[in-house]
Amino acid sequence: MEHVLTIENVRNTISKWKKEGYSIGYVPTMGFLHDGHASLIDQARKNNDKVIVSIFVNPIQFGENEDLSTYPRDINSDKKLCESHGVDLIFTPSPEEMYQDKKAFVDILDLSNTLCGIRRPIHFKGVCTVVAKFFNIIQPTNAYFGEKDAQQLAIIRKMVFDLNFPVNIIGVPIVREQDGLAKSSRNTYLSGDERKAATILYKSILTGKQAIKRGASADSIINTMTEIINTEPLAKIDYISVVDASTMQPVEEINAPVLVAMAIYIGSTRLIDNFSYDPN
């Protein structure tokens, strides 16, 4: 497994692979890798001749008072996981390597203006900009994103469509702990009591799924899930919303594919989770 730090060296390696006709699977990450990331890598490994993982804590997607400085990092553990799952190259650029003079940005309108986009107004602009840069540097055949970040996945798909990137975007299902909590690097922020409390997210999702299958309206689903979350004293709701799966805009009735998404604070840690539903 190669470990590369510069854009020039990545491009040199990829140029050789392209000449040999290899397909390239790409998994963008911010490091502190876990089983959720491993599932993306495994899918890339199945579908491609070569697999690249980028590890980059992207400064321009963090707002003021967010956890850029404290975001968990463990490059040695990350390298071990990548090697054990058959990664061919990891790319760990510095912020200075990625951003020489920040004047150009990519911003996807409308899809970024709901859910997490309301609470984190610069977040998706930063995500789209860095992903666009990585796509231009790596030029992958296929790129893999987790469905836990469902709004991000929808926005990336829209960016690729609108800007004609020649890459296939592949979503990979959420990986959960045995008690249902979605795998996340931010789970490490939770204390013992908070970790137990965090299972309330999955409990509300199970209740929401039951309600949506019964034909409940969006408001009824939100109210039902809100009641479940409010039974946990350590939980504070940021949002629970039902949106169109393609546009990320709120809906009232469930007559097309939807995303039911939530952001919940457990103590001071903000966790996200979701499920999708297609009435057809």
Coordinates of C-alpha atoms in Angstrom, one line a residue:
M1 CA 0.0 0.0 0.0
E2 CA 1.4 3.4 -1.0
H3 CA 1.0 6.4 1.3
V4 CA 1.1 9.7 -0.7
L5 CA 1.2 13.2 0.6
T6 CA 1.2 15.4 -2.5
I7 CA -1.1 16.0 -5.4
E8 CA 1.8 15.5 -7.9
N9 CA 2.6 12.1 -6.5
V10 CA -1.0 10.9 -6.6
R11 CA -1.4 12.1 -10.2
N12 CA 1.8 10.3 -11.2
T13 CA 0.6 7.0 -9.7
I14 CA -2.9 7.4 -11.2
S15 CA -1.4 8.2 -14.6
K16 CA 0.4 4.8 -14.6
W17 CA -2.8 3.0 -13.6
K18 CA -4.8 4.7 -16.3
K19 CA -2.3 3.7 -19.0
E20 CA -2.7 0.1 -17.8
G21 CA -6.5 0.4 -18.1
Y22 CA -7.2 0.0 -14.4
S23 CA -10.5 1.1 -12.9
I24 CA -10.2 3.3 -9.8
G25 CA -12.5 3.2 -6.7
Y26 CA -12.2 6.2 -4.4
V27 CA -13.4 6.5 -0.8
P28 CA -13.1 10.1 0.6
T29 CA -12.8 10.2 4.4
M30 CA -11.8 12.5 7.3
G31 CA -10.0 9.6 9.0
F32 CA -10.5 8.0 12.4
L33 CA -11.8 5.1 10.3
H34 CA -14.3 2.6 11.6
D35 CA -16.4 -0.3 10.3
G36 CA -18.6 2.1 8.4
H37 CA -15.6 3.3 6.4
A38 CA -14.5 -0.3 6.0
S39 CA -17.8 -1.1 4.3
L40 CA -17.2 1.6 1.7
I41 CA -13.6 0.3 1.1
D42 CA -14.9 -3.3 0.8
Q43 CA -17.5 -2.2 -1.8
A44 CA -14.8 -0.3 -3.7
R45 CA -12.5 -3.3 -3.5
K46 CA -15.2 -5.5 -5.1
N47 CA -15.9 -3.2 -8.0
N48 CA -12.5 -1.8 -9.0
D49 CA -9.0 -2.8 -10.0
K50 CA -7.4 -0.1 -7.7
V51 CA -8.7 1.5 -4.5
I52 CA -7.7 5.0 -3.2
V53 CA -8.7 6.3 0.3
S54 CA -8.2 10.0 1.1
I55 CA -7.8 11.1 4.7
F56 CA -8.3 14.8 5.1
V57 CA -10.0 16.8 7.8
N58 CA -11.3 19.5 5.6
P59 CA -11.1 22.9 7.3
I60 CA -13.5 24.7 5.1
Q61 CA -16.5 22.6 6.0
F62 CA -16.3 23.5 9.7
G63 CA -18.0 26.6 11.0
E64 CA -17.0 28.7 14.0
N65 CA -17.3 26.9 17.3
E66 CA -17.4 23.5 15.5
D67 CA -14.9 20.6 16.3
L68 CA -12.2 21.1 13.7
S69 CA -9.4 21.3 16.3
T70 CA -10.7 18.4 18.4
Y71 CA -11.9 16.1 15.5
P72 CA -10.5 12.7 16.3
R73 CA -7.4 11.6 14.4
D74 CA -5.4 8.4 14.4
I75 CA -3.4 8.0 11.2
N76 CA -1.6 4.8 12.3
S77 CA -4.9 3.0 13.1
D78 CA -6.3 4.3 9.8
K79 CA -3.4 2.9 7.8
K80 CA -3.8 -0.5 9.4
L81 CA -7.5 -0.6 8.6
C82 CA -6.8 0.5 5.0
E83 CA -4.1 -2.1 4.5
S84 CA -6.2 -4.9 6.0
H85 CA -9.0 -4.1 3.6
G86 CA -6.9 -4.1 0.5
V87 CA -6.4 -0.4 -0.2
D88 CA -3.8 0.3 -2.8
L89 CA -3.1 4.0 -2.0
I90 CA -3.9 6.4 0.8
F91 CA -3.7 10.1 0.2
T92 CA -3.2 12.4 3.2
P93 CA -2.6 15.9 2.0
S94 CA -2.1 18.9 4.3
P95 CA -4.5 21.8 4.2
E96 CA -1.7 23.8 2.6
E97 CA -1.4 21.2 -0.2
M98 CA -5.2 21.3 -0.9
Y99 CA -5.7 25.1 -0.5
Q100 CA -3.1 27.5 -1.8
D101 CA -5.5 30.5 -2.2
K102 CA -9.1 29.9 -1.3
K103 CA -11.1 31.9 -3.9
A104 CA -13.0 29.2 -5.8
F105 CA -15.8 27.2 -4.2
V106 CA -18.6 24.8 -5.3
D107 CA -22.1 25.5 -3.8
I108 CA -25.2 23.4 -4.6
L109 CA -28.3 25.5 -4.1
D110 CA -31.6 24.3 -2.7
L111 CA -30.5 20.9 -1.6
S112 CA -28.1 22.5 0.8
N113 CA -30.7 24.8 2.4
T114 CA -32.5 22.2 4.5
L115 CA -31.7 19.7 7.3
C116 CA -28.0 20.0 8.3
G117 CA -27.6 22.8 5.8
I118 CA -29.7 25.2 7.9
R119 CA -27.7 24.5 11.1
R120 CA -24.3 24.4 9.4
P121 CA -24.6 27.1 6.6
I122 CA -21.0 26.7 5.2
H123 CA -20.8 22.9 5.6
F124 CA -21.9 21.6 2.3
K125 CA -20.2 24.4 0.3
G126 CA -17.0 23.1 2.0
V127 CA -17.8 19.5 1.3
C128 CA -18.6 20.0 -2.4
T129 CA -15.5 22.1 -2.9
V130 CA -13.1 19.5 -1.4
V131 CA -14.9 16.6 -3.1
A132 CA -14.7 18.4 -6.5
K133 CA -11.0 19.0 -5.9
F134 CA -10.4 15.3 -5.0
F135 CA -12.4 14.2 -8.1
N136 CA -10.2 16.4 -10.3
I137 CA -7.0 15.1 -8.7
I138 CA -7.9 11.4 -8.6
Q139 CA -10.3 11.1 -11.5
P140 CA -11.9 8.0 -10.1
T141 CA -14.1 5.6 -12.0
N142 CA -16.4 5.1 -9.0
A143 CA -16.7 7.0 -5.7
Y144 CA -18.3 5.7 -2.5
F145 CA -20.3 7.6 0.1
G146 CA -22.1 6.4 3.2
E147 CA -25.9 6.6 3.3
K148 CA -25.7 7.9 7.0
D149 CA -24.8 11.2 5.4
A150 CA -27.8 11.1 3.2
Q151 CA -28.1 14.8 2.5
Q152 CA -24.4 14.9 1.6
L153 CA -24.9 11.9 -0.8
A154 CA -27.8 13.6 -2.5
I155 CA -25.8 16.9 -2.9
I156 CA -22.8 15.1 -4.3
R157 CA -24.9 13.3 -6.8
K158 CA -26.4 16.6 -7.9
M159 CA -23.0 18.2 -8.2
V160 CA -21.7 15.3 -10.3
F161 CA -24.8 15.6 -12.6
D162 CA -24.8 19.3 -12.9
L163 CA -21.0 19.7 -13.4
N164 CA -20.6 16.6 -15.7
F165 CA -18.0 14.8 -13.6
P166 CA -17.2 11.5 -15.2
V167 CA -17.6 9.4 -12.0
N168 CA -20.2 7.0 -10.7
I169 CA -21.5 7.9 -7.2
I170 CA -22.3 4.8 -5.2
G171 CA -24.1 4.9 -1.8
V172 CA -23.4 2.3 0.8
P173 CA -25.9 1.4 3.6
I174 CA -25.4 2.6 7.2
V175 CA -23.3 0.3 9.4
R176 CA -24.7 0.1 12.9
E177 CA -23.5 -1.1 16.3
Q178 CA -25.3 -4.1 17.8
D179 CA -27.6 -1.8 19.7
G180 CA -28.5 0.1 16.5
L181 CA -26.4 3.3 16.9
A182 CA -25.0 4.3 13.6
K183 CA -21.2 4.1 13.4
S184 CA -19.6 7.5 13.5
S185 CA -16.2 9.0 14.4
R186 CA -18.1 11.4 16.7
N187 CA -19.4 8.5 18.8
T188 CA -16.0 8.7 20.6
Y189 CA -17.1 12.0 22.2
L190 CA -19.8 10.2 24.2
S191 CA -19.4 9.4 27.8
G192 CA -20.6 6.0 29.1
D193 CA -24.0 7.3 30.1
E194 CA -24.3 9.3 26.8
R195 CA -23.4 6.3 24.8
K196 CA -26.3 4.4 26.4
A197 CA -28.6 7.4 25.8
A198 CA -27.7 7.5 22.2
T199 CA -29.6 4.3 21.4
I200 CA -32.7 6.5 21.5
L201 CA -32.0 7.6 17.9
Y202 CA -32.4 4.0 16.6
K203 CA -35.4 3.4 18.8
S204 CA -37.1 6.5 17.2
I205 CA -36.2 5.3 13.7
L206 CA -37.8 1.9 14.3
T207 CA -40.9 3.7 15.5
G208 CA -40.8 6.0 12.5
K209 CA -40.5 3.1 10.1
Q210 CA -43.6 1.5 11.7
A211 CA -45.6 4.7 11.4
I212 CA -44.6 5.3 7.7
K213 CA -45.6 1.8 6.7
R214 CA -49.0 2.4 8.2
G215 CA -49.5 5.4 5.9
A216 CA -48.9 8.2 8.4
S217 CA -48.4 11.8 7.3
A218 CA -45.0 13.5 7.6
D219 CA -46.2 15.5 10.6
S220 CA -47.4 12.4 12.3
I221 CA -44.1 10.6 11.8
I222 CA -42.2 13.6 13.1
N223 CA -44.4 13.8 16.2
T224 CA -44.1 10.1 16.9
M225 CA -40.3 10.2 16.6
T226 CA -40.2 13.3 18.7
E227 CA -42.1 11.7 21.5
I228 CA -39.6 8.8 21.6
I229 CA -36.6 11.1 21.6
N230 CA -38.1 13.2 24.4
T231 CA -38.2 10.2 26.7
E232 CA -34.4 10.4 27.0
P233 CA -33.2 13.2 29.4
L234 CA -29.8 13.5 27.8
A235 CA -31.2 14.0 24.3
K236 CA -32.0 17.3 22.7
I237 CA -33.6 17.5 19.2
D238 CA -31.9 19.7 16.6
Y239 CA -34.3 18.6 13.9
I240 CA -36.4 15.7 12.7
S241 CA -37.7 16.1 9.2
V242 CA -39.3 14.3 6.3
V243 CA -38.0 15.4 2.9
D244 CA -38.2 14.4 -0.7
A245 CA -35.3 12.0 -1.4
S246 CA -34.2 13.8 -4.5
T247 CA -34.7 17.5 -3.7
M248 CA -34.2 17.4 0.1
Q249 CA -37.3 19.7 0.5
P250 CA -39.9 19.0 3.2
V251 CA -43.0 17.1 2.3
E252 CA -46.4 16.7 3.9
E253 CA -47.6 13.5 2.4
I254 CA -45.6 10.4 1.6
N255 CA -46.4 9.7 -2.1
A256 CA -42.8 9.5 -3.5
P257 CA -39.5 8.4 -2.1
V258 CA -38.6 10.2 1.1
L259 CA -35.8 10.6 3.5
V260 CA -36.6 10.8 7.2
A261 CA -33.6 12.5 8.8
M262 CA -32.7 13.7 12.3
A263 CA -29.9 15.4 14.1
I264 CA -29.9 14.9 17.9
Y265 CA -27.6 16.2 20.6
I266 CA -26.6 13.7 23.2
G267 CA -25.0 15.9 25.8
S268 CA -22.9 18.2 23.6
T269 CA -22.4 15.7 20.8
R270 CA -24.4 16.1 17.7
L271 CA -25.4 12.8 16.0
I272 CA -27.2 12.3 12.8
D273 CA -29.2 9.3 11.5
N274 CA -31.9 8.6 8.9
F275 CA -33.9 6.1 7.0
S276 CA -35.4 6.1 3.5
Y277 CA -38.8 5.0 2.3
D278 CA -40.3 4.4 -1.1
P279 CA -44.1 4.1 -1.0
N280 CA -44.0 2.4 -4.4

